[in-house]
Short mmCIF file of C-alpha atoms in Angstrom, two decimals:
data_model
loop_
_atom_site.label_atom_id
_atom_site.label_comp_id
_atom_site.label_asym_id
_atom_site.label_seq_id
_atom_site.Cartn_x
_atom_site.Cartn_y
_atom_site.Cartn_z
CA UNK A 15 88.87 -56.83 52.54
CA UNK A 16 89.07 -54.67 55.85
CA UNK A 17 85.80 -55.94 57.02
CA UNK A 18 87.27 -59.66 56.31
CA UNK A 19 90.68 -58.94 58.05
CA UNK A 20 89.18 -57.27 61.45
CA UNK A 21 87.13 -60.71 62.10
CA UNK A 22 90.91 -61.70 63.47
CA UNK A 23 91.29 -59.48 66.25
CA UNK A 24 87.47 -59.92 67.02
CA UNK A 25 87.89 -63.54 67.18
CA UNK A 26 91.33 -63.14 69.42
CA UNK A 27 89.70 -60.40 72.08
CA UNK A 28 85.99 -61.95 72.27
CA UNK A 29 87.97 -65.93 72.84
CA UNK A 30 90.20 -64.21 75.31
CA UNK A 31 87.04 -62.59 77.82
CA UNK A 32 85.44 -65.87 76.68
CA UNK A 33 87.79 -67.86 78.09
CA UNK A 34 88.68 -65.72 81.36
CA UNK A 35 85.28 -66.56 82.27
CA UNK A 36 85.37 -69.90 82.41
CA UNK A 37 87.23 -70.30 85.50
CA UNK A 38 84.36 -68.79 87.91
CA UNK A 39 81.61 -70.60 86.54
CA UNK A 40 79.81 -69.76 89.83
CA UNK A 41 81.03 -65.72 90.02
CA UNK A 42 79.37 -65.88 86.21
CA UNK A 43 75.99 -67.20 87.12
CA UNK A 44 75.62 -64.90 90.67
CA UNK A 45 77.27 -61.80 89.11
CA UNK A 46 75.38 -59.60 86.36
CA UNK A 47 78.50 -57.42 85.24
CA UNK A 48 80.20 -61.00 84.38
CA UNK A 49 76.96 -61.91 82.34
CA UNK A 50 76.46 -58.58 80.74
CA UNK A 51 79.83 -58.16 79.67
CA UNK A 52 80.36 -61.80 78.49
CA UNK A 53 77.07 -61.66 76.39
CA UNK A 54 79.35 -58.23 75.14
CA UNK A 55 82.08 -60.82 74.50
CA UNK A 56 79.86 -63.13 72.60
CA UNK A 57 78.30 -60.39 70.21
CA UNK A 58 81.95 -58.77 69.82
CA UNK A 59 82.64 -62.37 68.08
CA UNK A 60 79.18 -62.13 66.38
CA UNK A 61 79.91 -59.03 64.92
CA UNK A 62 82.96 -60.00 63.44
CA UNK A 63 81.00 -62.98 61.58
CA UNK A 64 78.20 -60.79 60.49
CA UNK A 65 80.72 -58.18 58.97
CA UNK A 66 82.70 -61.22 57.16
CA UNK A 67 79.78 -62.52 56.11
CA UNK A 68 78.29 -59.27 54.42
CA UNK A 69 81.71 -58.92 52.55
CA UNK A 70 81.32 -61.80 50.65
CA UNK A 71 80.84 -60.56 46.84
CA UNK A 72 77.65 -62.38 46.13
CA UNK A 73 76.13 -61.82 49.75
CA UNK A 74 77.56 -58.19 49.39
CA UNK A 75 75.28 -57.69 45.91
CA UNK A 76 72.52 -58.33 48.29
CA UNK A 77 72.97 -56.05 51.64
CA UNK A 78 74.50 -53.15 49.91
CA UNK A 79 72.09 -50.16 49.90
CA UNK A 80 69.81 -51.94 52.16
CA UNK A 81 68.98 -51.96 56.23
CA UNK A 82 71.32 -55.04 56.19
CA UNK A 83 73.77 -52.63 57.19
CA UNK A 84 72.17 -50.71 59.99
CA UNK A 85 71.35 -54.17 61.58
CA UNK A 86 75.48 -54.46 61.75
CA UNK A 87 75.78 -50.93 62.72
CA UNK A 88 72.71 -51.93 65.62
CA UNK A 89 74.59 -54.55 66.58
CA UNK A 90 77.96 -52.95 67.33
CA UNK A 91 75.77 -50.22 69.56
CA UNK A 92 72.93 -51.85 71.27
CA UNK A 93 75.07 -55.04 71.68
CA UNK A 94 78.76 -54.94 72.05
CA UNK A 95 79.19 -51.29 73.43
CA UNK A 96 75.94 -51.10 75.50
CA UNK A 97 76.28 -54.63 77.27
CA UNK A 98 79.68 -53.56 77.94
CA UNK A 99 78.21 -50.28 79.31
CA UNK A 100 75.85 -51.76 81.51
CA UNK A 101 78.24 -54.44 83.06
CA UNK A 102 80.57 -51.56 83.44
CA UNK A 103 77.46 -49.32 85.35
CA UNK A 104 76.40 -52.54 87.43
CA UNK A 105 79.87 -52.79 88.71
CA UNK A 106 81.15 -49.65 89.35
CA UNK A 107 77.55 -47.68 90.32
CA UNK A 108 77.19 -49.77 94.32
CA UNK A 109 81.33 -48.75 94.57
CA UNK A 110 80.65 -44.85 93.87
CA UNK A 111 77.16 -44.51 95.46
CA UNK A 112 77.85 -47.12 98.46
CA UNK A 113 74.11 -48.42 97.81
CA UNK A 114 73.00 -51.34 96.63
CA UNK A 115 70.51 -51.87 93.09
CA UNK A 116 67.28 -52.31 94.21
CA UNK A 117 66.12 -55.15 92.90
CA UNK A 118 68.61 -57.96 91.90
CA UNK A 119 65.78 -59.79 89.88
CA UNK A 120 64.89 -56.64 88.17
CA UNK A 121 68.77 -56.96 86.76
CA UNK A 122 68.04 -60.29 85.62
CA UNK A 123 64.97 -59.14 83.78
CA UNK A 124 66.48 -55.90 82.28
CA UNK A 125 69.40 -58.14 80.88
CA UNK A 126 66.71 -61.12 79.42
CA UNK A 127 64.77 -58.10 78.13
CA UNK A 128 67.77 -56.26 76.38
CA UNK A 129 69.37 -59.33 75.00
CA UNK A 130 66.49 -60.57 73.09
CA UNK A 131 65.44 -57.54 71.63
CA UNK A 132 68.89 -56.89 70.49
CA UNK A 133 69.16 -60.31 68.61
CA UNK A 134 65.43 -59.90 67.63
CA UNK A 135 66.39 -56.17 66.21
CA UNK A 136 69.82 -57.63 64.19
CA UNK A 137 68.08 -61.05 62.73
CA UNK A 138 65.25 -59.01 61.67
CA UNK A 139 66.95 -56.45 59.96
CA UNK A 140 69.78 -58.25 58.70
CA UNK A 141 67.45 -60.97 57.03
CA UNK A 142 64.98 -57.83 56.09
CA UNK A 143 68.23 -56.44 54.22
CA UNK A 144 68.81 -59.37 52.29
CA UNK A 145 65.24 -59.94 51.22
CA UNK A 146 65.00 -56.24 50.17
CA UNK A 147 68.45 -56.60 48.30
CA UNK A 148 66.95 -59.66 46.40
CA UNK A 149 63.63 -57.52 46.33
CA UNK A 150 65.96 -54.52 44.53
CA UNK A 151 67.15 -56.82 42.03
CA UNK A 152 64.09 -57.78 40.60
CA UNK A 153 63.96 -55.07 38.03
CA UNK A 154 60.58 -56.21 36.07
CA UNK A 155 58.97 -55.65 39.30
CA UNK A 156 57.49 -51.96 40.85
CA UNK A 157 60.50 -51.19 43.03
CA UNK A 158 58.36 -49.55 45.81
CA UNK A 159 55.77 -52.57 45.88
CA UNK A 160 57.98 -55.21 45.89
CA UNK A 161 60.10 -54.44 48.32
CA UNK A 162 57.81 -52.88 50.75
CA UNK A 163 55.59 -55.98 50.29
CA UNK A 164 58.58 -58.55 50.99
CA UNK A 165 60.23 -56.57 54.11
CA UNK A 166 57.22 -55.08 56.09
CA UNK A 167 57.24 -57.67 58.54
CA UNK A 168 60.68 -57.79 58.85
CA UNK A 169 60.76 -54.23 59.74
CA UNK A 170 58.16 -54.06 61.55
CA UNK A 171 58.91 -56.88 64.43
CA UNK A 172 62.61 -54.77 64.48
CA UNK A 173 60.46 -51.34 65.48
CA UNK A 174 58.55 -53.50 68.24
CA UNK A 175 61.89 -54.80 69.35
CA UNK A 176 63.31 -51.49 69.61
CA UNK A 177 60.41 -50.33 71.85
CA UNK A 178 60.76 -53.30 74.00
CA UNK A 179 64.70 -52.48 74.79
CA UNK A 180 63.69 -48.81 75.36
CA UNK A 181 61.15 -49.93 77.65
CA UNK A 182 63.62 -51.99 79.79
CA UNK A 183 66.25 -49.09 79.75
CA UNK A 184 63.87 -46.68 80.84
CA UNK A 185 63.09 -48.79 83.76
CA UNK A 186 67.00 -49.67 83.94
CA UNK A 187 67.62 -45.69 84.84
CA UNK A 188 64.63 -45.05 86.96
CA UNK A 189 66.26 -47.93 89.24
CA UNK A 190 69.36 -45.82 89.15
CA UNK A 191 68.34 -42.49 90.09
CA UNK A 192 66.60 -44.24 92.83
CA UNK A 193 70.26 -45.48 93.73
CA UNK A 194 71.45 -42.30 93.33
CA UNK A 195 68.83 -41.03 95.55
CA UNK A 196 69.55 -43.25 98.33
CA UNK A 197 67.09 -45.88 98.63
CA UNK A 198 69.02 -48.64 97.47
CA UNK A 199 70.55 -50.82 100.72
CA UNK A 200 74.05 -48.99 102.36
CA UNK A 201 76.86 -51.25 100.85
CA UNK A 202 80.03 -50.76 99.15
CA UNK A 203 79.77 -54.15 96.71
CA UNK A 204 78.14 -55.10 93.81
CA UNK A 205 74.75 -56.64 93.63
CA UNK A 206 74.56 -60.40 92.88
CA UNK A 207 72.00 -62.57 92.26
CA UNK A 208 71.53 -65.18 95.26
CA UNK A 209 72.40 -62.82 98.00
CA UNK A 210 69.24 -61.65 100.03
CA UNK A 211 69.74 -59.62 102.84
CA UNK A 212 68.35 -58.60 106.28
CA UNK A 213 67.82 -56.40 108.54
CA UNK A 214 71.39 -55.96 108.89
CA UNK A 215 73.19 -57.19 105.76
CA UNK A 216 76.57 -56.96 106.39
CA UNK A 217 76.97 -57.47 110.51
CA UNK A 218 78.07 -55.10 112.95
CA UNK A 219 81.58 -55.21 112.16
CA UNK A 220 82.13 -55.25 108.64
CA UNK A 221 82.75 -52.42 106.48
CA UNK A 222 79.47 -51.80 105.31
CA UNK A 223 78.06 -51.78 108.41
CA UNK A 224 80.11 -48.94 109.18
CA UNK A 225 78.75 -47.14 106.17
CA UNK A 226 74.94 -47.65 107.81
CA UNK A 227 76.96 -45.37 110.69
CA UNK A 228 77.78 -42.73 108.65
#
């Protein structure tokens, strides 16, 4: 009944950052913390539906004792907190270290990379959970065989998903000890998508070209 009654405020807050969006359409398609933390917004909701969903009686007398619920659980951490995270890092990272990310493309890749392995990780082991609940119910069947032999692929694809968003973070925090380093571009704003610089960005009397000064 909890699980049912908390899909209200996860409707009302993931609608709300849904809807703030909406009025940049442009700011959303140049800037990366927008996307990431939308796509935050969007699994917030997701969440919510999943959790509902589970609590039903009859779907519950399938996921209960089964991954089912660790797909939920991956879902609140790899998607809704983490996106947020990394829309928060993308934003606030160029403001503290007055650099720029390196690579603007390799943003757009990181976020394709981590948002398909985190719906490929929560389908897989969501659906895996039910078919091993149905599996568990079975009872004139070998436990052990029949559900290993129904949810191996399912678990499977969900372990090579989980290396592939590991692989992209990795690569995600080489980029920004690099920043951190100093060899991203001197510049106090966030990186964006269509923006590509010269020799000299930001023009001799802007703010950031005082920063090159420094």
């Amino acid at each position: 009944a909890a699980k049912m009654c908390m899909l209200i405020p996860f409707i009302l807050i993931a609608v709300n950052l849904i809807k703030t969006t909406q009025g940049n359409k442009q700011a959303l398609s140049t800037s990366p913390s927008l996307q990431f933390v939308l796509s935050s917004a969007i699994l917030l909701l997701t969440l919510g539906v999943l959790n509902f969903f589970i609590s039903i009686p009859s779907v519950l007398n399938l996921s209960q004792f089964t991954i089912t619920s660790q797909g939920i659980d991956s879902l609140a951490l790899l998607g809704v907190v983490s996106f947020a995270m990394f829309g928060a890092i993308y934003f606030i990272v160029p403001r503290i270290s007055r650099r720029e990310w390196l690579s603007a493309d390799f943003i757009r890749k990181h976020y394709l990379f981590v948002i398909y392995a985190s719906i490929i990780i929560v389908t897989f082991m969501v659906a895996g959970g039910l078919i091993e609940g149905g599996a568990q119910n079975q009872h004139n069947m070998p436990w052990l065989e029949n559900v290993s032999e129904q949810t191996n692929t399912w678990y499977i694809a969900s372990a090579m998903a989980y290396a592939v968003f590991i692989f992209a973070n990795i690569f995600f925090f080489l980029q920004l000890a690099a920043m951190w380093a100093g060899l991203g571009k001197v510049s106090s704003s966030a990186t964006v998508y269509e923006i590509h610089h010269d020799e000299k960005p930001h023009g001799e009397d802007s703010d950031e070209a005082d920063l090159e000064k420094e």
